[in-house]
Coordinates of C-alpha atoms and ligand atoms in Angstrom, one line a residue:
X278 CA 3.1 -9.5 -9.4
X279 CA 5.9 -7.8 -7.5
X280 CA 4.4 -7.2 -4.1
X281 CA 4.2 -10.9 -3.2
X282 CA 6.5 -12.5 -5.8
X283 CA 6.4 -16.1 -6.5
X284 CA 9.5 -17.8 -5.2
X285 CA 10.0 -21.2 -6.7
X286 CA 9.9 -23.9 -4.2
X287 CA 13.3 -25.1 -5.1
X288 CA 14.9 -21.7 -4.2
X289 CA 13.1 -21.7 -0.9
X290 CA 14.3 -25.1 -0.1
X291 CA 17.9 -24.3 -1.1
X292 CA 17.7 -21.3 1.1
X293 CA 16.4 -23.3 4.1
X294 CA 19.0 -26.0 3.5
X295 CA 21.7 -23.3 3.7
X296 CA 20.2 -22.0 6.9
X297 CA 20.3 -25.3 8.4
X298 CA 23.8 -26.0 7.4
X299 CA 25.5 -23.1 8.9
X300 CA 25.2 -23.9 12.6
X301 CA 26.0 -27.6 11.9
X302 CA 29.2 -27.1 9.9
X303 CA 30.2 -23.4 9.7
X304 CA 32.9 -21.9 12.0
X305 CA 31.5 -19.8 15.0
X306 CA 32.3 -16.5 13.1
X307 CA 29.7 -17.5 10.5
X308 CA 27.2 -18.5 13.0
X309 CA 27.4 -15.1 14.7
X310 CA 27.1 -13.5 11.4
X311 CA 24.0 -15.6 10.7
X312 CA 22.6 -14.5 13.9
X313 CA 22.9 -10.8 13.1
X314 CA 21.6 -11.4 9.6
X315 CA 18.4 -13.1 11.1
X316 CA 17.9 -10.2 13.6
X317 CA 18.5 -7.5 11.0
X318 CA 16.2 -9.3 8.5
X319 CA 13.3 -9.0 10.9
X320 CA 13.8 -5.3 11.2
X321 CA 14.3 -4.8 7.5
X322 CA 11.2 -6.7 6.8
X323 CA 9.2 -4.2 8.8
X324 CA 10.7 -1.5 6.5
X325 CA 9.9 -3.4 3.4
X326 CA 6.2 -3.1 4.5
X327 CA 6.4 0.4 5.7
X328 CA 8.7 2.1 3.2
X329 CA 8.8 -0.3 0.3
X330 CA 5.2 -1.1 0.2
X331 CA 3.3 1.7 2.0
X332 CA 5.7 4.4 0.9
X333 CA 6.6 5.9 4.3
X334 CA 10.3 6.4 5.0
X335 CA 11.6 5.8 8.5
X336 CA 15.1 6.2 9.7
X337 CA 14.2 5.6 13.2
X338 CA 13.6 1.8 13.3
X339 CA 16.7 1.2 15.5
X340 CA 15.0 3.1 18.3
X341 CA 12.2 0.5 18.3
X342 CA 14.8 -2.2 18.4
X343 CA 16.2 -0.5 21.4
X344 CA 12.8 -0.3 22.9
X345 CA 12.4 -4.0 22.8
X346 CA 15.8 -4.7 24.0
X347 CA 15.7 -2.2 26.9
X348 CA 12.3 -3.2 28.0
X349 CA 13.1 -6.8 28.3
X350 CA 16.6 -6.1 29.8
X351 CA 15.3 -3.8 32.4
X352 CA 12.2 -6.0 33.4
X353 CA 14.2 -9.3 33.6
X354 CA 17.0 -7.7 35.6
X355 CA 14.7 -6.0 38.0
X356 CA 12.5 -8.9 38.9
X357 CA 12.6 -12.5 38.4
X358 CA 10.4 -12.3 35.3
X359 CA 10.8 -14.7 32.5
X360 CA 12.0 -13.2 29.2
X361 CA 9.0 -14.9 27.6
X362 CA 6.8 -12.7 29.8
X363 CA 8.9 -9.6 29.1
X364 CA 8.2 -10.0 25.4
X365 CA 4.5 -9.1 25.5
X366 CA 5.3 -6.3 27.8
X367 CA 8.0 -5.0 25.3
X368 CA 5.5 -5.4 22.4
X369 CA 2.8 -3.6 24.2
X370 CA 5.0 -0.7 25.1
X371 CA 6.4 -0.5 21.6
X372 CA 2.8 -0.5 20.2
X373 CA 2.0 2.4 22.5
X374 CA 4.9 4.5 21.6
X375 CA 4.5 3.7 17.9
X376 CA 0.8 4.7 18.0
X377 CA 1.6 7.9 19.6
X378 CA 4.5 8.7 17.2
X379 CA 2.5 7.5 14.3
X380 CA -0.4 9.8 15.1
X381 CA 1.9 12.8 15.3
X382 CA 4.3 12.2 12.4
X383 CA 2.4 10.2 9.8
X384 CA 0.3 13.2 9.0
X385 CA 3.4 14.9 7.7
X386 CA 4.0 14.9 4.0
X387 CA 7.1 14.7 1.8
X388 CA 10.4 15.1 3.4
X389 CA 8.9 16.1 6.8
X390 CA 8.2 12.5 7.8
X391 CA 11.8 11.2 7.3
X392 CA 13.1 14.2 9.2
X393 CA 10.6 13.5 12.0
X394 CA 11.7 9.9 12.2
X395 CA 15.3 11.1 12.4
X396 CA 14.2 13.4 15.2
X397 CA 12.6 10.8 17.4
X398 CA 15.2 8.1 16.5
X399 CA 17.7 10.4 18.1
X400 CA 15.5 11.4 21.0
X401 CA 14.8 7.7 22.0
X402 CA 18.5 6.9 21.6
X403 CA 19.6 9.8 23.9
X404 CA 16.8 8.7 26.4
X405 CA 18.4 5.2 26.6
X406 CA 21.8 6.8 27.2
X407 CA 20.7 9.5 29.7
X408 CA 18.5 7.6 32.1
X409 CA 20.5 6.3 35.1
X410 CA 18.1 3.5 35.8
X411 CA 18.7 2.1 32.4
X412 CA 22.5 2.2 33.1
X413 CA 23.3 5.4 31.2
X414 CA 25.9 4.8 28.4
X415 CA 27.3 1.7 30.2
X416 CA 24.0 0.0 29.8
X417 CA 22.5 -3.0 31.5
X418 CA 24.3 -6.3 32.0
X419 CA 23.4 -9.6 33.5
X420 CA 20.4 -10.2 31.4
X421 CA 19.2 -13.7 31.7
X422 CA 19.3 -16.1 28.8
X423 CA 16.3 -17.5 27.0
X424 CA 15.2 -21.0 27.9
X425 CA 12.8 -23.3 26.3
X426 CA 11.3 -25.9 28.5
X427 CA 14.3 -25.9 30.9
X428 CA 16.8 -26.0 28.1
X429 CA 18.9 -22.8 28.2
X430 CA 19.8 -21.2 25.0
X431 CA 23.3 -20.0 26.0
X432 CA 25.0 -21.5 23.0
X433 CA 25.0 -19.3 19.9
X434 CA 24.3 -22.2 17.6
X435 CA 21.2 -22.9 19.6
X436 CA 20.1 -19.3 19.6
X437 CA 20.7 -19.3 15.8
X438 CA 17.8 -21.8 15.5
X439 CA 15.5 -19.6 17.6
X440 CA 16.4 -16.5 15.6
X441 CA 15.8 -18.1 12.3
X442 CA 12.5 -19.7 13.3
X443 CA 11.3 -16.3 14.3
X444 CA 12.7 -14.7 11.2
X445 CA 11.1 -17.2 8.9
X446 CA 7.8 -17.0 10.8
X447 CA 7.7 -13.1 10.3
X448 CA 8.6 -13.6 6.6
X449 CA 5.8 -16.0 6.2
X450 CA 3.4 -13.7 8.1
X451 CA 4.4 -10.7 6.2
X452 CA 4.2 -12.4 2.8
X453 CA 0.7 -13.5 3.8
X454 CA -0.2 -10.0 4.8
X455 CA 0.9 -8.6 1.4
X456 CA -1.2 -11.1 -0.5
X457 CA -4.5 -10.3 1.3
X458 CA -7.1 -7.6 1.6
X459 CA -5.2 -5.3 3.9
X460 CA -2.0 -6.0 1.8
X461 CA -3.7 -4.9 -1.4
X462 CA -4.8 -1.6 0.3
X463 CA -1.2 -1.1 1.6
X464 CA 0.3 -1.7 -1.9
X465 CA -2.5 0.6 -3.4
X466 CA -1.1 3.5 -1.2
X467 CA 1.8 3.7 -3.6
X468 CA -0.6 4.8 -6.3
X469 CA -1.6 7.6 -4.1
X470 CA -4.0 7.8 -1.2
X471 CA -6.7 9.2 -3.5
X472 CA -6.9 6.0 -5.5
X473 CA -6.9 3.7 -2.4
X474 CA -9.5 5.9 -0.6
X475 CA -11.8 5.7 -3.7
X476 CA -12.3 2.1 -2.7
X477 CA -13.0 2.6 1.0
X478 CA -9.5 2.5 2.3
X479 CA -8.8 4.6 5.3
X480 CA -5.4 5.7 4.3
X481 CA -4.4 7.6 7.5
X482 CA -5.3 4.6 9.6
X483 CA -3.6 2.1 7.4
X484 CA -0.4 4.0 7.5
X485 CA -0.4 3.8 11.3
X486 CA -1.1 0.0 11.0
X487 CA 1.8 -0.3 8.8
X488 CA 4.0 1.8 11.2
X489 CA 3.0 -0.2 14.3
X490 CA 3.5 -3.5 12.5
X491 CA 7.1 -2.4 11.5
X492 CA 7.7 -1.2 15.0
X493 CA 6.6 -4.5 16.4
X494 CA 9.0 -6.4 14.3
X495 CA 11.8 -4.1 15.3
X496 CA 10.9 -4.7 18.8
X497 CA 10.9 -8.5 18.5
X498 CA 14.4 -8.3 16.9
X499 CA 15.5 -6.1 19.9
X500 CA 14.2 -8.6 22.4
X501 CA 16.0 -11.5 20.6
X502 CA 19.2 -9.3 20.6
X503 CA 19.1 -8.5 24.4
X504 CA 18.8 -12.1 25.4
X505 CA 21.5 -13.1 22.9
X506 CA 24.1 -10.6 24.1
X507 CA 22.8 -10.7 27.6
X508 CA 23.9 -7.1 27.7
X509 CA 22.6 -3.9 26.2
X510 CA 23.9 -0.4 25.8
X511 CA 22.6 2.4 23.6
X512 CA 25.1 2.2 20.7
X513 CA 23.3 -0.3 18.5
X514 CA 20.1 1.7 18.6
X515 CA 21.4 5.1 17.3
X516 CA 20.5 6.8 14.1
X517 CA 23.5 5.2 12.3
X518 CA 21.9 1.8 12.7
X519 CA 18.6 3.2 11.7
X520 CA 20.1 4.4 8.4
X521 CA 21.6 1.0 7.9
X522 CA 18.2 -0.8 8.3
X523 CA 16.8 1.5 5.7
X524 CA 19.9 0.6 3.5
X525 CA 19.1 -3.1 4.0
X526 CA 15.4 -2.6 2.9
X527 CA 16.2 -0.5 -0.1
X528 CA 19.3 -2.5 -1.3
X529 CA 17.4 -5.8 -0.9
X530 CA 14.5 -4.6 -2.8
X531 CA 12.0 -2.7 -0.8
X532 CA 9.0 -4.2 -2.5
X533 CA 9.4 -7.9 -1.6
X534 CA 9.7 -9.7 1.7
X535 CA 12.7 -11.7 0.6
X536 CA 14.5 -8.4 -0.2
X537 CA 14.8 -7.9 3.5
X538 CA 16.9 -11.1 3.9
X539 CA 18.9 -10.3 0.9
X540 CA 19.5 -6.9 2.0
X541 CA 20.4 -7.7 5.6
X542 CA 22.8 -10.5 4.4
X543 CA 24.5 -8.2 1.8
X544 CA 25.0 -5.3 4.2
X545 CA 26.1 -7.5 7.1
X546 CA 28.6 -9.5 5.1
X547 CA 29.8 -6.5 3.1
X548 CA 30.3 -4.5 6.4
X549 CA 32.4 -7.3 7.8
X550 CA 34.6 -7.5 4.7
X551 CA 34.9 -3.8 4.3
X552 CA 35.9 -3.4 8.0
X553 CA 38.7 -5.9 7.4
X554 CA 39.9 -4.7 4.1
X555 CA 39.4 -1.0 4.1
X556 CA 41.7 -0.1 7.0
X557 CA 44.6 -2.1 5.6
X558 CA 43.9 -0.7 2.1
X559 CA 43.8 2.9 3.4
X560 CA 46.5 2.5 6.0
X561 CA 44.3 3.7 8.9
X562 CA 41.2 2.8 10.9
X563 CA 37.8 4.5 10.8
X564 CA 34.3 3.8 9.7
X565 CA 34.9 4.0 6.0
X566 CA 32.3 1.5 5.3
X567 CA 29.7 4.0 5.8
X568 CA 31.2 6.0 2.8
X569 CA 31.2 2.9 0.6
X570 CA 27.5 2.2 1.6
X571 CA 26.6 5.8 0.5
X572 CA 28.2 5.3 -2.8
X573 CA 26.6 1.9 -3.3
X574 CA 23.2 3.4 -2.4
X575 CA 23.6 6.1 -5.1
X576 CA 24.7 3.6 -7.7
X577 CA 21.8 1.3 -6.8
X578 CA 19.2 4.1 -7.0
X579 CA 20.6 5.0 -10.5
X580 CA 20.7 1.7 -11.9
X581 CA 18.4 -0.6 -9.9
X582 CA 15.6 1.5 -8.2
X583 CA 13.9 -1.6 -6.9
X584 CA 17.1 -3.2 -5.3
X585 CA 18.7 -6.5 -5.8
X586 CA 15.8 -8.9 -5.3
X587 CA 13.9 -8.1 -8.7
X588 CA 17.2 -9.2 -10.4
X589 CA 17.3 -12.4 -8.4
X590 CA 13.7 -13.1 -8.9
X591 CA 14.2 -12.8 -12.7
X592 CA 16.5 -15.6 -12.6
X593 CA 13.8 -17.9 -11.6
X594 CA 11.2 -19.2 -14.1
X595 CA 7.9 -17.3 -13.6
X596 CA 5.1 -19.4 -12.1
X597 CA 2.3 -19.8 -14.5
X598 CA -1.0 -18.3 -13.3
X599 CA -3.8 -20.7 -13.1
X600 CA -7.5 -20.1 -13.4
X601 CA -9.3 -18.5 -10.5
X602 CA -11.4 -21.2 -8.9
X603 CA -15.1 -20.6 -8.5
X604 CA -16.3 -19.4 -5.0
X605 CA -19.4 -18.1 -3.5
X606 CA -19.7 -14.4 -4.3
X607 CA -19.1 -11.9 -1.5
X608 CA -22.1 -10.2 0.1
X609 CA -23.6 -7.7 -2.3
X610 CA -25.6 -4.5 -1.6
X611 CA -29.3 -5.2 -1.7
X612 CA -30.4 -3.9 -5.2
X613 CA -32.2 -0.7 -5.1
X614 CA -35.7 -1.4 -6.5
X615 CA -36.7 2.2 -7.1
X616 CA -36.6 3.6 -10.5
X617 CA -36.4 7.2 -11.6
X618 CA -36.2 8.8 -8.3
X619 CA -33.2 11.3 -7.5
X620 CA -30.3 9.5 -6.0
X621 CA -27.7 12.3 -6.3
X622 CA -28.6 15.9 -6.1
X623 CA -26.0 18.5 -7.0
X624 CA -27.3 21.9 -5.8
X625 CA -25.6 25.2 -6.8
X626 CA -22.2 23.4 -6.6
X627 CA -19.3 25.9 -6.9
X628 CA -15.6 25.2 -7.0
X629 CA -12.8 27.8 -7.4
X630 CA -9.2 27.3 -7.8
X631 CA -7.7 30.6 -6.9
X632 CA -9.3 33.1 -9.2
X633 CA -10.5 30.4 -11.6
X634 CA -14.1 29.4 -11.3
X635 CA -14.1 25.8 -12.5
X636 CA -17.7 25.0 -11.4
X637 CA -20.1 27.7 -11.2
X638 CA -23.4 27.4 -9.5
X639 CA -24.0 24.0 -11.0
X640 CA -27.3 22.2 -10.3
X641 CA -28.5 18.8 -11.7
X642 CA -29.7 15.5 -10.3
X643 CA -29.0 11.9 -11.3
X644 CA -32.0 9.6 -11.2
X645 CA -31.9 5.9 -10.3
X646 CA -31.6 3.5 -13.1
X647 CA -30.5 6.0 -15.6
X648 CA -27.2 6.7 -17.5
X649 CA -26.7 10.5 -17.1
X650 CA -24.0 12.0 -19.5
X651 CA -22.2 14.9 -18.3
X652 CA -20.6 16.4 -21.5
X653 CA -18.8 19.6 -22.5
X654 CA -15.7 20.8 -24.3
X655 CA -12.2 20.4 -22.7
X656 CA -11.8 22.6 -19.5
X657 CA -15.6 22.8 -19.1
X658 CA -15.4 21.5 -15.5
X659 CA -16.6 18.0 -15.9
X660 CA -13.7 16.4 -14.0
X661 CA -14.0 19.0 -11.3
X662 CA -17.6 18.2 -10.9
X663 CA -16.7 14.5 -10.8
X664 CA -14.1 15.1 -8.0
X665 CA -16.7 17.1 -6.0
X666 CA -19.0 14.3 -6.1
X667 CA -16.4 11.5 -5.2
X668 CA -15.1 13.7 -2.4
X669 CA -11.6 14.1 -4.0
X670 CA -12.3 17.8 -4.1
X671 CA -13.9 20.1 -1.6
X672 CA -16.9 22.3 -2.6
X673 CA -16.3 26.0 -2.4
X674 CA -20.1 26.5 -2.2
X675 CA -23.4 24.7 -2.6
X676 CA -24.1 21.2 -1.6
X677 CA -24.0 17.7 -3.1
X678 CA -26.4 15.0 -1.5
X679 CA -26.5 11.2 -2.0
X680 CA -29.9 9.7 -1.1
X681 CA -30.7 12.8 0.9
X682 CA -27.4 12.7 2.8
X683 CA -25.0 15.7 2.3
X684 CA -21.5 14.5 1.1
X685 CA -20.0 17.8 2.1
X686 CA -18.2 16.8 5.3
X687 CA -17.4 13.1 4.2
X688 CA -14.0 11.8 3.2
X689 CA -13.5 9.9 -0.1
X690 CA -13.5 6.6 1.7
X691 CA -16.7 7.4 3.6
X692 CA -18.4 8.3 0.3
X693 CA -17.1 5.0 -1.2
X694 CA -18.8 3.2 1.7
X695 CA -22.2 4.8 0.7
X696 CA -21.9 2.8 -2.6
X697 CA -20.4 5.2 -5.0
X698 CA -17.7 3.7 -7.3
X699 CA -15.5 5.6 -9.6
X700 CA -12.8 5.5 -12.2
X701 CA -10.0 7.8 -12.9
X702 CA -9.6 10.0 -16.0
X703 CA -5.8 9.5 -15.6
X704 CA -5.5 5.8 -15.1
X705 CA -4.5 4.9 -11.5
X706 CA -3.7 1.3 -11.6
X707 CA -0.8 -0.4 -9.8
X708 CA 1.3 -1.1 -12.9
X709 CA 3.3 -4.1 -11.7
X710 CA 0.3 -5.9 -10.3
X711 CA -1.9 -8.3 -12.2
X712 CA -5.2 -7.1 -13.6
X713 CA -6.8 -9.6 -11.0
X714 CA -5.1 -8.0 -8.1
X715 CA -5.9 -4.5 -9.3
X716 CA -9.6 -5.4 -9.6
X717 CA -9.7 -7.2 -6.3
X718 CA -8.8 -3.9 -4.6
X719 CA -12.2 -2.7 -5.8
X720 CA -13.9 -5.3 -3.5
X721 CA -12.1 -4.0 -0.5
X722 CA -15.2 -2.9 1.3
X723 CA -17.0 -6.2 0.7
X724 CA -14.5 -8.1 2.8
X725 CA -13.5 -7.8 6.4
X726 CA -10.1 -9.6 6.9
X727 CA -7.6 -7.5 8.9
X728 CA -3.9 -7.6 9.5
X729 CA -4.0 -10.4 12.1
X730 CA -6.3 -12.6 10.2
X731 CA -4.4 -12.0 7.0
X732 CA -0.9 -12.5 8.5
X733 CA -1.9 -15.9 10.0
X734 CA -3.6 -16.9 6.7
X735 CA -6.9 -17.3 8.3
X736 CA -8.5 -15.2 5.5
X737 CA -8.2 -17.8 2.7
X738 CA -11.9 -18.4 2.3
X739 CA -12.8 -14.7 2.0
X740 CA -9.8 -14.2 -0.3
X741 CA -11.0 -16.9 -2.7
X742 CA -14.4 -15.2 -2.7
X743 CA -12.6 -11.8 -3.4
X744 CA -10.8 -13.3 -6.3
X745 CA -13.9 -14.9 -7.8
X746 CA -15.7 -11.5 -7.5
X747 CA -12.7 -9.8 -9.2
X748 CA -12.5 -12.5 -11.9
X749 CA -16.3 -12.1 -12.6
X750 CA -15.9 -8.4 -12.9
X751 CA -13.0 -8.7 -15.3
X752 CA -15.0 -11.2 -17.4
X753 CA -18.0 -8.8 -17.5
X754 CA -15.6 -6.1 -18.8
X755 CA -14.5 -8.4 -21.5
X756 CA -11.0 -8.7 -20.2
X757 CA -10.9 -12.4 -19.1
X758 CA -7.9 -13.1 -21.4
X759 CA -5.9 -10.5 -19.5
X760 CA -6.7 -11.7 -16.0
X761 CA -3.2 -12.5 -15.1
X762 CA -1.4 -9.9 -17.1
X763 CA 0.5 -7.1 -15.5
X764 CA -1.7 -4.0 -15.7
X765 CA 1.2 -2.0 -17.3
X766 CA 1.4 -4.4 -20.2
X767 CA -2.1 -3.4 -21.5
X768 CA -2.8 -0.4 -23.9
X769 CA -4.0 2.7 -22.0
X770 CA -7.6 2.2 -23.3
X771 CA -7.7 -1.2 -22.0
X772 CA -6.4 0.0 -18.7
X773 CA -9.3 2.3 -18.5
X774 CA -11.6 -0.8 -18.8
X775 CA -9.7 -2.4 -16.0
X776 CA -10.6 0.6 -14.0
X777 CA -14.2 0.1 -14.8
X778 CA -14.0 -3.6 -13.7
X779 CA -12.4 -2.5 -10.5
X780 CA -15.2 -0.1 -9.8
X781 CA -17.7 -2.9 -10.6
X782 CA -15.9 -5.2 -8.1
X783 CA -17.1 -2.7 -5.5
X784 CA -20.8 -3.5 -6.2
X785 CA -21.6 0.2 -6.4
X786 CA -25.1 1.7 -6.4
X787 CA -23.9 4.7 -8.3
X788 CA -21.0 4.4 -10.8
X789 CA -19.0 7.4 -11.8
X790 CA -17.0 7.2 -15.0
X791 CA -14.6 9.7 -16.2
X792 CA -14.0 9.4 -20.0
X793 CA -13.9 5.7 -20.0
X794 CA -14.1 5.5 -23.7
X795 CA -11.0 7.7 -24.3
X796 CA -8.3 5.7 -26.4
X797 CA -10.7 2.9 -27.2
X798 CA -11.3 1.7 -30.8
X799 CA -14.7 1.5 -32.4
X800 CA -15.5 -2.1 -31.4
X801 CA -14.1 -1.7 -27.9
X802 CA -16.3 1.4 -27.5
X803 CA -19.3 -0.7 -28.6
X804 CA -18.5 -3.3 -26.1
X805 CA -18.2 -0.8 -23.4
X806 CA -21.6 0.7 -24.3
X807 CA -23.1 -2.7 -24.1
X808 CA -21.6 -3.4 -20.8
X809 CA -23.0 -0.1 -19.5
X810 CA -26.4 -0.9 -20.9
X811 CA -26.4 -4.2 -19.2
X812 CA -25.5 -2.6 -15.9
X813 CA -28.2 -0.1 -16.2
X814 CA -30.8 -2.9 -16.9
X815 CA -29.7 -4.5 -13.6
X816 CA -30.6 -1.3 -11.8
X817 CA -27.2 0.4 -11.6
X818 CA -27.1 4.2 -11.9
X819 CA -24.3 5.6 -13.9
X820 CA -22.9 9.1 -14.3
X821 CA -20.8 9.1 -17.5
X822 CA -18.5 12.1 -18.0
X823 CA -17.5 12.2 -21.7
X824 CA -15.9 14.4 -24.3
X825 CA -16.9 12.2 -27.2
X826 CA -20.4 13.4 -28.3
X827 CA -21.0 10.3 -30.5
X828 CA -20.3 7.8 -27.7
X829 CA -22.9 9.3 -25.4
X830 CA -25.7 9.9 -27.9
X831 CA -27.0 6.3 -28.2
X832 CA -26.2 5.3 -24.8
X833 CA -27.3 8.0 -22.2
X834 CA -30.9 8.7 -21.0
X835 CA -30.2 12.3 -20.4
X836 CA -27.4 14.8 -20.9
X837 CA -26.1 17.7 -18.9
X838 CA -23.9 19.9 -21.0
X839 CA -21.4 22.1 -19.3
X840 CA -19.3 25.1 -20.5
X841 CA -17.1 27.3 -18.6
X842 CA -18.2 25.7 -15.4
X843 CA -21.9 26.4 -16.0
X844 CA -24.7 24.4 -17.1
X845 CA -25.5 25.1 -20.7
X846 CA -28.2 22.7 -21.3
X847 CA -30.1 19.5 -19.9
X848 CA -32.4 17.1 -21.5
X849 CA -32.7 14.1 -23.7
X850 CA -29.8 13.6 -26.1
X851 CA -31.8 14.2 -29.2
X852 CA -33.1 17.5 -27.9
X853 CA -29.8 18.7 -26.6
X854 CA -28.1 17.9 -29.8
X855 CA -30.5 20.4 -31.5
X856 CA -29.9 23.1 -28.8
X857 CA -28.4 26.1 -30.6
X858 CA -26.3 27.1 -27.5
X859 CA -24.9 23.6 -27.3
X860 CA -24.1 23.7 -31.0
X861 CA -22.4 27.1 -30.5
X862 CA -20.3 26.1 -27.5
X863 CA -19.7 22.5 -28.1
X864 CA -19.3 22.1 -31.8
X865 CA -17.9 25.6 -32.3
X866 CA -21.0 26.9 -34.0
X867 CA -21.4 24.2 -36.6
Ligands
ADP903 P1 -12.9 19.0 -18.0 O1 -12.8 17.8 -17.2 O2 -14.3 19.4 -18.3 O3 -12.0 19.0 -19.2 P2 -11.7 20.2 -15.6 O4 -12.8 20.0 -14.5 O5 -10.7 19.2 -15.6 O6 -12.4 20.2 -17.1 O7 -11.2 21.7 -15.5 C1 -11.9 22.8 -15.4 C2 -11.1 24.0 -15.2 O8 -10.5 23.9 -14.0 C3 -10.0 24.1 -16.3 O9 -9.8 25.4 -16.6 C4 -8.8 23.5 -15.5 O10 -7.6 24.1 -16.0 C5 -9.2 24.1 -14.0 N1 -8.6 23.1 -13.0 C6 -8.9 21.8 -12.8 N2 -8.4 21.3 -11.8 C7 -7.6 22.3 -11.2 C8 -6.7 22.4 -10.2 N3 -6.5 21.3 -9.4 N4 -6.1 23.6 -9.9 C9 -6.3 24.7 -10.8 N5 -7.1 24.6 -11.7 C10 -7.8 23.4 -12.1
MG904 MG1 -11.7 16.0 -17.5

């Protein structure tokens, strides 16, 4: 489980011992270095979540550090305000700025987002340097030191303690966050927004949450910096530093909170060494370390995509996963007692891709408590129909209604909230996460823990219930033996069944399955059919998109046969099987 790797206690203890030893015995140079590593770790940590986990690249974090530093510098030099009071002000201002920037830039796709972060990174930097009341390029001096209960933290060794208490606290909170309901949703975003949204995650909102979280950490670091230096100017908040923060997150290992510390330490120490060594080696001075960093980055991206941390983590013995403790189940939907009434109505649905008509004037309904098979040859339009129902695709014409409510203008996560669960024909699991974590994502809508509750670890009761629900779904799907395995270690057919378990964890009213039996062996297919029959007997309604005629025959109540986007036949499996048009199209006229 890479998102929140298990760090052996002994490694953590050794690290803390090293941290404590530095201010006690190391020369001042190392204490200063330790201070900077702590400050940088906090910023890099934000990037681990934003870039490493949620996949949003930002070059502009230094600007948020500057926002924290400048706000506190200005406020505390203008008025006799305690730095402790200036901190919430700085955080509030940063949150507002990050929200505004997030709303504008996070809609951008591909390389536009990183470019936009460079743009506002430079813009904020220039703002600091060009406002006279912020001291222009000279900056602001005479910033008061921090004090705790009358004890002034003027000494670097004392300040070191504060920086590292804050850094460790943010590490703890971020690790908690990753191992929680919102954290699972964040991690799921790497599998593509479509997958996360199928379980009710509002992707656009979550991106902004991650962005603001990262900005607040940067601001916190900037605030600490301002009262350590007691002087600020624009230089450390420029785009160069923004790139270095990203280096730290990527080199350390952008998918683990400890990667932030490793990256910050590596870059900071390496930079120190290079600044000493390179000029004497090359016989002249200059910022040559940037070139070395660039080369290092390229080498790393070639040979260790995930940074240094996963290597270090491999040295430690893996923690053995235990059984999932029993817990009261999460709230479920009230079972729908109605039988055999239309729950989903597809009315003259049409979908075109350019000139191609993938679904052509298709109408059918799904009735409560049945398993409806949607079958047809390859390319018939089954998956497209599936996408139209789940909201992943937009209708070109016609309408689809669930319990009388049109789904046309709803997003996939709103459709998920109505109680429609789905699997993906092309498996979309998080390969490095355990089966348990993958399936727990399915229960996203049944929990309510938010970022704050998760970060402070106040979500443990709900989390235990979520895990119990996931474990139960895994067991029902017959995968109990694989609960703690990494998803990628399973054969593709079995991964499809993990997808079924994940959809079950959502407690759906209507379950949409796209070729769940593909790649399964005979006995596995039989087990899947038994599972689906069991679900039906509990009142679940199931739409089964299938290619394999034999699999659907004994299992479904009714069949809708498609060919070239149109409905060819509809009825009981035995009747449909005799239909000459179906035989002609489907079986090639046998
Ligand atoms: P099935 O699931 O029945 O095999 P699909 O619904 O995947 O069929 O595809 C129906 C038709 O639509 C095929 O001709 C396919 O090539 C085309 N198609 C599906 N998705 C897209 C897309 N995103 N863009 C263009 N054509 C598509
Ligand atoms: Mg298909």
